[in-house]
Amino acid sequence: MAALISARRRLLLAGLGLAGAGLAASALAAKHGTALFNPCRAALPADLAGHPLIQAAWAGLDPAQVWDVHAHLVGNGDSGSGITVNPDMLSLRHPLQYAQRLFYLNAGCVHEAPAGQVDRAYVERLHNLMAGLAPGAKLLLFAFERFHDRDGRPVPARTSFHVPDAYAARIAREFPQGFEWAASIHPYRDDCVAALDAAVASGARAVKWLPAAMGIDPANPRCDAFYAALARHDLPLITHAGEEKAVHGGDTQAYGNPLRLRRPLEQGVRVVVAHCASLGEDVDTDQAKGAGKAHRVPSFTLFSRLMDDPAYAGRLYADVSALTQRNRSEAVLRSLLEREEWHHRLLNGSDYPLPGVMPLISPREFAARGMLAESTVPVLDRVRQHNPLLFDFVLKRHLHSRGRRFAPGVFETRDFFTRTAA
């Protein structure tokens, strides 16, 4: 087994090296004392499970109200799930996508799953992780729609991966004490409203979009019928905004402009901006109209403009997933910690399995910035080796900036989803 593990890790490094990412990841890991690979250990040892740092993270929260609102289902379809993976992600001719896939598999602890057992192993790992959280906590699992062309037809060649609604619904139905699910439906489909009605009837708590990868322009009038149906069901739309780097295919980055979300907001849809649009730049179309030229600003600036607009106070929300990753701005994270007037509109999510990509997050860096007590670092590092979900939660509960932390309501997210129509 040790030889098999070593061979697979050499293969992973080979893929990374071809993309130029392996050396960078290794250097980051060495510099900041972070492991390169997820060791995928099982349940926390008793001394760690009862550690005061973990107990303090749960203090003042009702676990039954704690839903992680941003988690991905991963697999390869070997269980009959209907999951598909683009061949480019399986080929060394596309080294970056190949390396990303292998890192994601390691993050979800299925990189060594036997043939035919990847889907099952991923779900079993989720069960293992949920057992390490306080009883009552839940995970919102995402389906993931295919790229569609302008005529509403799926285009497999431009789809990185696809997780069907039916599979996400089934996994949530089989473990209702730990999982909820979010549908993913392309609004250009002729049957989009019927598909949404069916998803709601099957217990969907939200709809998930990644516009750049799915070919969805949120400002397109073709979405209006879908928006009307979302508003009728009072079902939230969780949609990525800002630059997208993890999922390839559509590559229409302009669709991630936060200002394009005014259309669903103005039609009564509750919109959750994934990651608070914390990465990249977009054209400030408000200024471009007057100046006659494109003016690019940080996507977070445009998100902040919408958040500060009183017209959207009851409809615009955001999740705080991915904000602790190294490619995100410290200034953005500090702003979100300190803007307490926004906290009742922020929802915690992990972006699992990404917390299991070890080089992405460094507690030691946060301690060096004065945002985390130095004494928490070794404890968090140990927790992460066993349970990246718990790690993400405990880290965010203890992060601070100039004396401010995320309010408890950021983590008690259940009521936001259970008010939806059945």
Short mmCIF file of C-alpha atoms in Angstrom, two decimals, residues 49-270:
data_model
loop_
_atom_site.label_atom_id
_atom_site.label_comp_id
_atom_site.label_asym_id
_atom_site.label_seq_id
_atom_site.Cartn_x
_atom_site.Cartn_y
_atom_site.Cartn_z
CA ALA A 49 -12.19 16.36 19.95
CA GLY A 50 -12.52 17.80 23.46
CA HIS A 51 -9.95 20.55 23.01
CA PRO A 52 -10.97 23.95 24.45
CA LEU A 53 -10.40 25.60 21.08
CA ILE A 54 -13.06 23.42 19.47
CA GLN A 55 -15.42 23.75 22.41
CA ALA A 56 -15.06 27.53 22.24
CA ALA A 57 -15.94 27.48 18.52
CA TRP A 58 -19.30 25.84 19.28
CA ALA A 59 -19.99 27.98 22.36
CA GLY A 60 -22.99 30.26 21.93
CA LEU A 61 -24.26 28.44 18.84
CA ASP A 62 -27.21 26.11 18.40
CA PRO A 63 -25.74 23.28 16.28
CA ALA A 64 -29.17 22.55 14.82
CA GLN A 65 -29.02 26.00 13.24
CA VAL A 66 -25.51 25.54 11.81
CA TRP A 67 -25.62 24.72 8.11
CA ASP A 68 -22.48 24.86 5.97
CA VAL A 69 -24.03 26.43 2.88
CA HIS A 70 -21.36 25.75 0.26
CA ALA A 71 -20.18 22.17 -0.34
CA HIS A 72 -19.55 20.26 -3.55
CA LEU A 73 -20.33 16.69 -4.49
CA VAL A 74 -17.38 15.11 -6.28
CA GLY A 75 -17.10 11.81 -8.13
CA ASN A 76 -16.65 10.21 -11.52
CA GLY A 77 -20.03 8.56 -12.06
CA ASP A 78 -18.86 5.04 -11.20
CA SER A 79 -21.88 4.48 -8.95
CA GLY A 80 -24.40 5.28 -11.66
CA SER A 81 -24.76 8.76 -10.17
CA GLY A 82 -24.74 10.45 -13.57
CA ILE A 83 -21.69 12.52 -12.66
CA THR A 84 -19.51 13.25 -15.68
CA VAL A 85 -15.98 14.64 -15.88
CA ASN A 86 -14.54 16.34 -18.95
CA PRO A 87 -11.85 14.19 -20.62
CA ASP A 88 -9.48 17.19 -20.47
CA MET A 89 -9.33 16.77 -16.69
CA LEU A 90 -8.18 13.17 -17.20
CA SER A 91 -5.40 13.95 -19.67
CA LEU A 92 -1.82 15.13 -19.13
CA ARG A 93 -2.24 17.11 -22.33
CA HIS A 94 -4.12 19.56 -20.11
CA PRO A 95 -1.77 19.55 -17.10
CA LEU A 96 -3.38 22.29 -15.03
CA GLN A 97 -6.83 20.71 -15.16
CA TYR A 98 -5.30 17.28 -14.62
CA ALA A 99 -3.43 18.49 -11.54
CA GLN A 100 -6.49 20.30 -10.20
CA ARG A 101 -8.57 17.13 -10.46
CA LEU A 102 -5.98 15.12 -8.57
CA PHE A 103 -5.75 17.74 -5.84
CA TYR A 104 -9.54 17.76 -5.51
CA LEU A 105 -9.59 13.97 -5.26
CA ASN A 106 -6.94 14.07 -2.54
CA ALA A 107 -8.81 16.86 -0.76
CA GLY A 108 -11.91 14.65 -0.68
CA CYS A 109 -9.82 11.60 0.28
CA VAL A 110 -10.84 9.52 -2.73
CA HIS A 111 -7.51 9.61 -4.59
CA GLU A 112 -6.83 6.03 -3.50
CA ALA A 113 -10.36 4.68 -3.82
CA PRO A 114 -10.57 1.35 -5.67
CA ALA A 115 -11.89 1.39 -9.21
CA GLY A 116 -15.66 1.67 -9.19
CA GLN A 117 -15.76 3.12 -5.66
CA VAL A 118 -14.94 6.83 -6.09
CA ASP A 119 -18.51 8.17 -5.79
CA ARG A 120 -19.19 5.98 -2.78
CA ALA A 121 -15.88 6.78 -1.09
CA TYR A 122 -16.51 10.51 -1.38
CA VAL A 123 -19.92 10.26 0.30
CA GLU A 124 -18.54 7.97 2.99
CA ARG A 125 -15.85 10.55 3.73
CA LEU A 126 -18.56 13.20 4.07
CA HIS A 127 -20.31 10.98 6.61
CA ASN A 128 -17.05 10.63 8.51
CA LEU A 129 -16.52 14.40 8.58
CA MET A 130 -20.07 15.16 9.66
CA ALA A 131 -19.66 12.76 12.60
CA GLY A 132 -16.94 15.10 13.84
CA LEU A 133 -19.27 18.11 13.99
CA ALA A 134 -21.73 18.84 16.76
CA PRO A 135 -24.96 16.82 16.39
CA GLY A 136 -27.53 18.76 14.40
CA ALA A 137 -25.14 20.54 12.06
CA LYS A 138 -25.75 20.05 8.34
CA LEU A 139 -24.06 20.40 4.97
CA LEU A 140 -25.70 21.90 1.86
CA LEU A 141 -24.53 19.76 -1.07
CA PHE A 142 -24.46 21.25 -4.56
CA ALA A 143 -25.58 19.75 -7.81
CA PHE A 144 -23.68 21.27 -10.72
CA GLU A 145 -25.19 22.13 -14.09
CA ARG A 146 -23.57 21.67 -17.50
CA PHE A 147 -22.47 24.47 -19.81
CA HIS A 148 -25.30 25.39 -22.18
CA ASP A 149 -25.17 27.37 -25.41
CA ARG A 150 -27.34 30.39 -26.18
CA ASP A 151 -30.11 28.12 -27.41
CA GLY A 152 -30.26 26.32 -24.09
CA ARG A 153 -28.58 23.12 -25.27
CA PRO A 154 -25.96 21.34 -23.12
CA VAL A 155 -22.43 21.31 -24.53
CA PRO A 156 -20.44 18.43 -22.99
CA ALA A 157 -17.16 19.57 -24.56
CA ARG A 158 -17.36 22.84 -22.62
CA THR A 159 -18.51 21.26 -19.37
CA SER A 160 -15.79 20.58 -16.79
CA PHE A 161 -18.01 18.35 -14.72
CA HIS A 162 -21.69 17.70 -14.14
CA VAL A 163 -23.45 16.61 -10.95
CA PRO A 164 -27.15 15.91 -11.64
CA ASP A 165 -29.90 17.24 -9.41
CA ALA A 166 -31.24 13.71 -8.96
CA TYR A 167 -27.96 12.51 -7.46
CA ALA A 168 -27.65 15.41 -5.02
CA ALA A 169 -31.27 14.91 -3.98
CA ARG A 170 -30.71 11.19 -3.42
CA ILE A 171 -27.62 11.67 -1.26
CA ALA A 172 -29.47 14.22 0.89
CA ARG A 173 -32.52 11.96 1.14
CA GLU A 174 -30.39 9.02 2.30
CA PHE A 175 -28.83 11.03 5.15
CA PRO A 176 -31.35 13.71 6.13
CA GLN A 177 -29.82 14.23 9.57
CA GLY A 178 -26.63 15.58 7.99
CA PHE A 179 -27.27 16.71 4.42
CA GLU A 180 -29.44 19.17 2.53
CA TRP A 181 -29.08 19.88 -1.17
CA ALA A 182 -29.11 22.66 -3.75
CA ALA A 183 -30.24 22.18 -7.34
CA SER A 184 -28.37 23.55 -10.35
CA ILE A 185 -30.55 24.47 -13.33
CA HIS A 186 -29.56 26.43 -16.42
CA PRO A 187 -32.08 29.26 -16.99
CA TYR A 188 -31.81 29.02 -20.79
CA ARG A 189 -33.27 25.50 -20.79
CA ASP A 190 -36.77 25.26 -22.24
CA ASP A 191 -37.79 23.20 -19.22
CA CYS A 192 -36.02 25.33 -16.59
CA VAL A 193 -39.19 26.29 -14.69
CA ALA A 194 -40.51 22.73 -14.69
CA ALA A 195 -37.10 21.52 -13.51
CA LEU A 196 -37.14 24.06 -10.71
CA ASP A 197 -40.64 23.01 -9.63
CA ALA A 198 -39.47 19.39 -9.56
CA ALA A 199 -36.37 20.28 -7.54
CA VAL A 200 -38.44 22.14 -4.96
CA ALA A 201 -40.80 19.17 -4.70
CA SER A 202 -37.71 17.00 -4.05
CA GLY A 203 -36.55 19.22 -1.20
CA ALA A 204 -34.03 21.55 -2.84
CA ARG A 205 -33.07 24.40 -0.52
CA ALA A 206 -31.44 26.65 -3.14
CA VAL A 207 -30.18 26.84 -6.71
CA LYS A 208 -26.44 26.99 -7.42
CA TRP A 209 -24.90 28.74 -10.45
CA LEU A 210 -21.35 29.34 -11.61
CA PRO A 211 -22.09 31.69 -14.52
CA ALA A 212 -18.63 31.79 -16.12
CA ALA A 213 -18.41 28.00 -16.30
CA MET A 214 -22.05 27.33 -17.17
CA GLY A 215 -22.56 30.05 -19.81
CA ILE A 216 -25.17 31.96 -17.79
CA ASP A 217 -25.52 35.73 -18.11
CA PRO A 218 -27.50 36.73 -15.01
CA ALA A 219 -28.52 39.99 -16.71
CA ASN A 220 -30.01 38.26 -19.76
CA PRO A 221 -33.80 38.70 -20.08
CA ARG A 222 -33.96 34.99 -20.94
CA CYS A 223 -33.53 34.34 -17.22
CA ASP A 224 -36.69 36.26 -16.28
CA ALA A 225 -39.06 33.30 -16.28
CA PHE A 226 -36.66 31.41 -14.05
CA TYR A 227 -36.33 34.40 -11.73
CA ALA A 228 -40.10 34.63 -11.46
CA ALA A 229 -40.23 30.96 -10.45
CA LEU A 230 -37.44 31.42 -7.90
CA ALA A 231 -39.30 34.37 -6.38
CA ARG A 232 -42.54 32.39 -6.35
CA HIS A 233 -40.87 29.57 -4.41
CA ASP A 234 -38.80 32.04 -2.33
CA LEU A 235 -35.82 29.83 -3.17
CA PRO A 236 -32.37 31.46 -2.85
CA LEU A 237 -29.99 31.66 -5.79
CA ILE A 238 -26.38 30.99 -4.75
CA THR A 239 -24.22 32.30 -7.56
CA HIS A 240 -20.52 32.86 -8.00
CA ALA A 241 -19.36 36.41 -8.67
CA GLY A 242 -15.92 37.76 -9.44
CA GLU A 243 -13.20 35.81 -11.21
CA GLU A 244 -13.48 32.03 -11.47
CA LYS A 245 -10.28 29.97 -11.54
CA ALA A 246 -11.24 26.51 -10.31
CA VAL A 247 -13.70 25.41 -13.02
CA HIS A 248 -12.97 25.67 -16.73
CA GLY A 249 -15.29 25.44 -19.71
CA GLY A 250 -17.40 28.52 -20.27
CA ASP A 251 -14.64 31.02 -19.53
CA THR A 252 -16.99 33.98 -19.90
CA GLN A 253 -15.63 35.90 -16.92
CA ALA A 254 -17.80 38.95 -17.58
CA TYR A 255 -20.82 36.92 -16.48
CA GLY A 256 -19.40 37.01 -12.94
CA ASN A 257 -19.73 40.79 -12.68
CA PRO A 258 -21.70 41.44 -9.45
CA LEU A 259 -23.61 44.28 -11.11
CA ARG A 260 -25.26 41.74 -13.42
CA LEU A 261 -27.08 40.42 -10.36
CA ARG A 262 -29.29 43.49 -10.21
CA ARG A 263 -31.70 41.78 -12.60
CA PRO A 264 -32.66 38.90 -10.27
CA LEU A 265 -32.58 41.20 -7.24
CA GLU A 266 -35.01 43.60 -8.88
CA GLN A 267 -37.33 40.70 -9.65
CA GLY A 268 -37.60 39.68 -6.01
CA VAL A 269 -35.03 36.86 -5.90
CA ARG A 270 -32.95 36.32 -2.78
#
